[in-house]
XYZ file of C-alpha atoms in Angstrom:
58
model
C -0.007 0.022 -0.187
C 1.277 3.394 -0.634
C 1.672 6.266 1.762
C -1.228 8.024 0.327
C -3.494 4.986 0.820
C -2.673 4.572 4.486
C -3.002 8.253 5.106
C -6.491 8.249 3.483
C -7.368 5.309 5.725
C -6.465 6.759 8.801
C -8.073 10.139 8.084
C -11.343 8.030 7.363
C -11.158 6.333 10.627
C -10.692 9.786 12.391
C -13.888 10.937 10.879
C -15.797 7.413 10.932
C -16.416 7.263 7.559
C -15.457 4.214 5.525
C -17.032 1.721 2.995
C -17.348 -1.743 2.974
C -14.924 -1.977 -0.280
C -12.375 0.402 1.258
C -12.429 -1.896 4.715
C -11.596 -5.275 2.536
C -9.115 -2.968 0.717
C -7.622 -1.648 4.094
C -6.827 -5.231 5.609
C -3.673 -5.097 3.312
C -2.108 -2.280 5.179
C 0.303 -3.179 7.931
C -0.966 -2.130 11.505
C 2.439 -0.677 12.295
C 2.189 1.992 9.296
C -1.517 2.735 10.500
C -0.360 3.331 14.059
C 2.581 5.681 12.976
C 0.631 7.386 10.682
C -2.150 8.110 13.010
C 0.516 9.467 15.765
C 2.078 11.418 13.060
C -1.619 13.158 12.283
C -2.294 13.487 16.134
C 0.856 15.188 16.704
C 0.186 17.651 13.605
C -3.130 18.336 15.294
C -1.767 19.121 18.574
C 0.813 21.451 17.144
C -1.841 23.321 14.806
C -3.923 23.750 17.862
C -1.268 24.945 19.965
C -0.164 27.312 17.385
C -3.651 28.741 16.985
C -4.345 29.280 20.538
C -1.031 31.168 20.727
C -2.082 33.320 17.685
C -5.564 33.859 19.074
C -4.293 34.730 22.684
C -1.270 36.619 21.387
């Protein structure tokens, strides 16, 4: 699976939207890749939130 497919899978999981065909295809992705991608996205979200709060409180 490509990085883009893994990213798409994790983003769909974050929003809770995933079709049956997608779920079958996603079984081919390594759990390690999914976990690493999810952690990276959560880290990015935290950084963006901190920056937004600092900018607003600024």
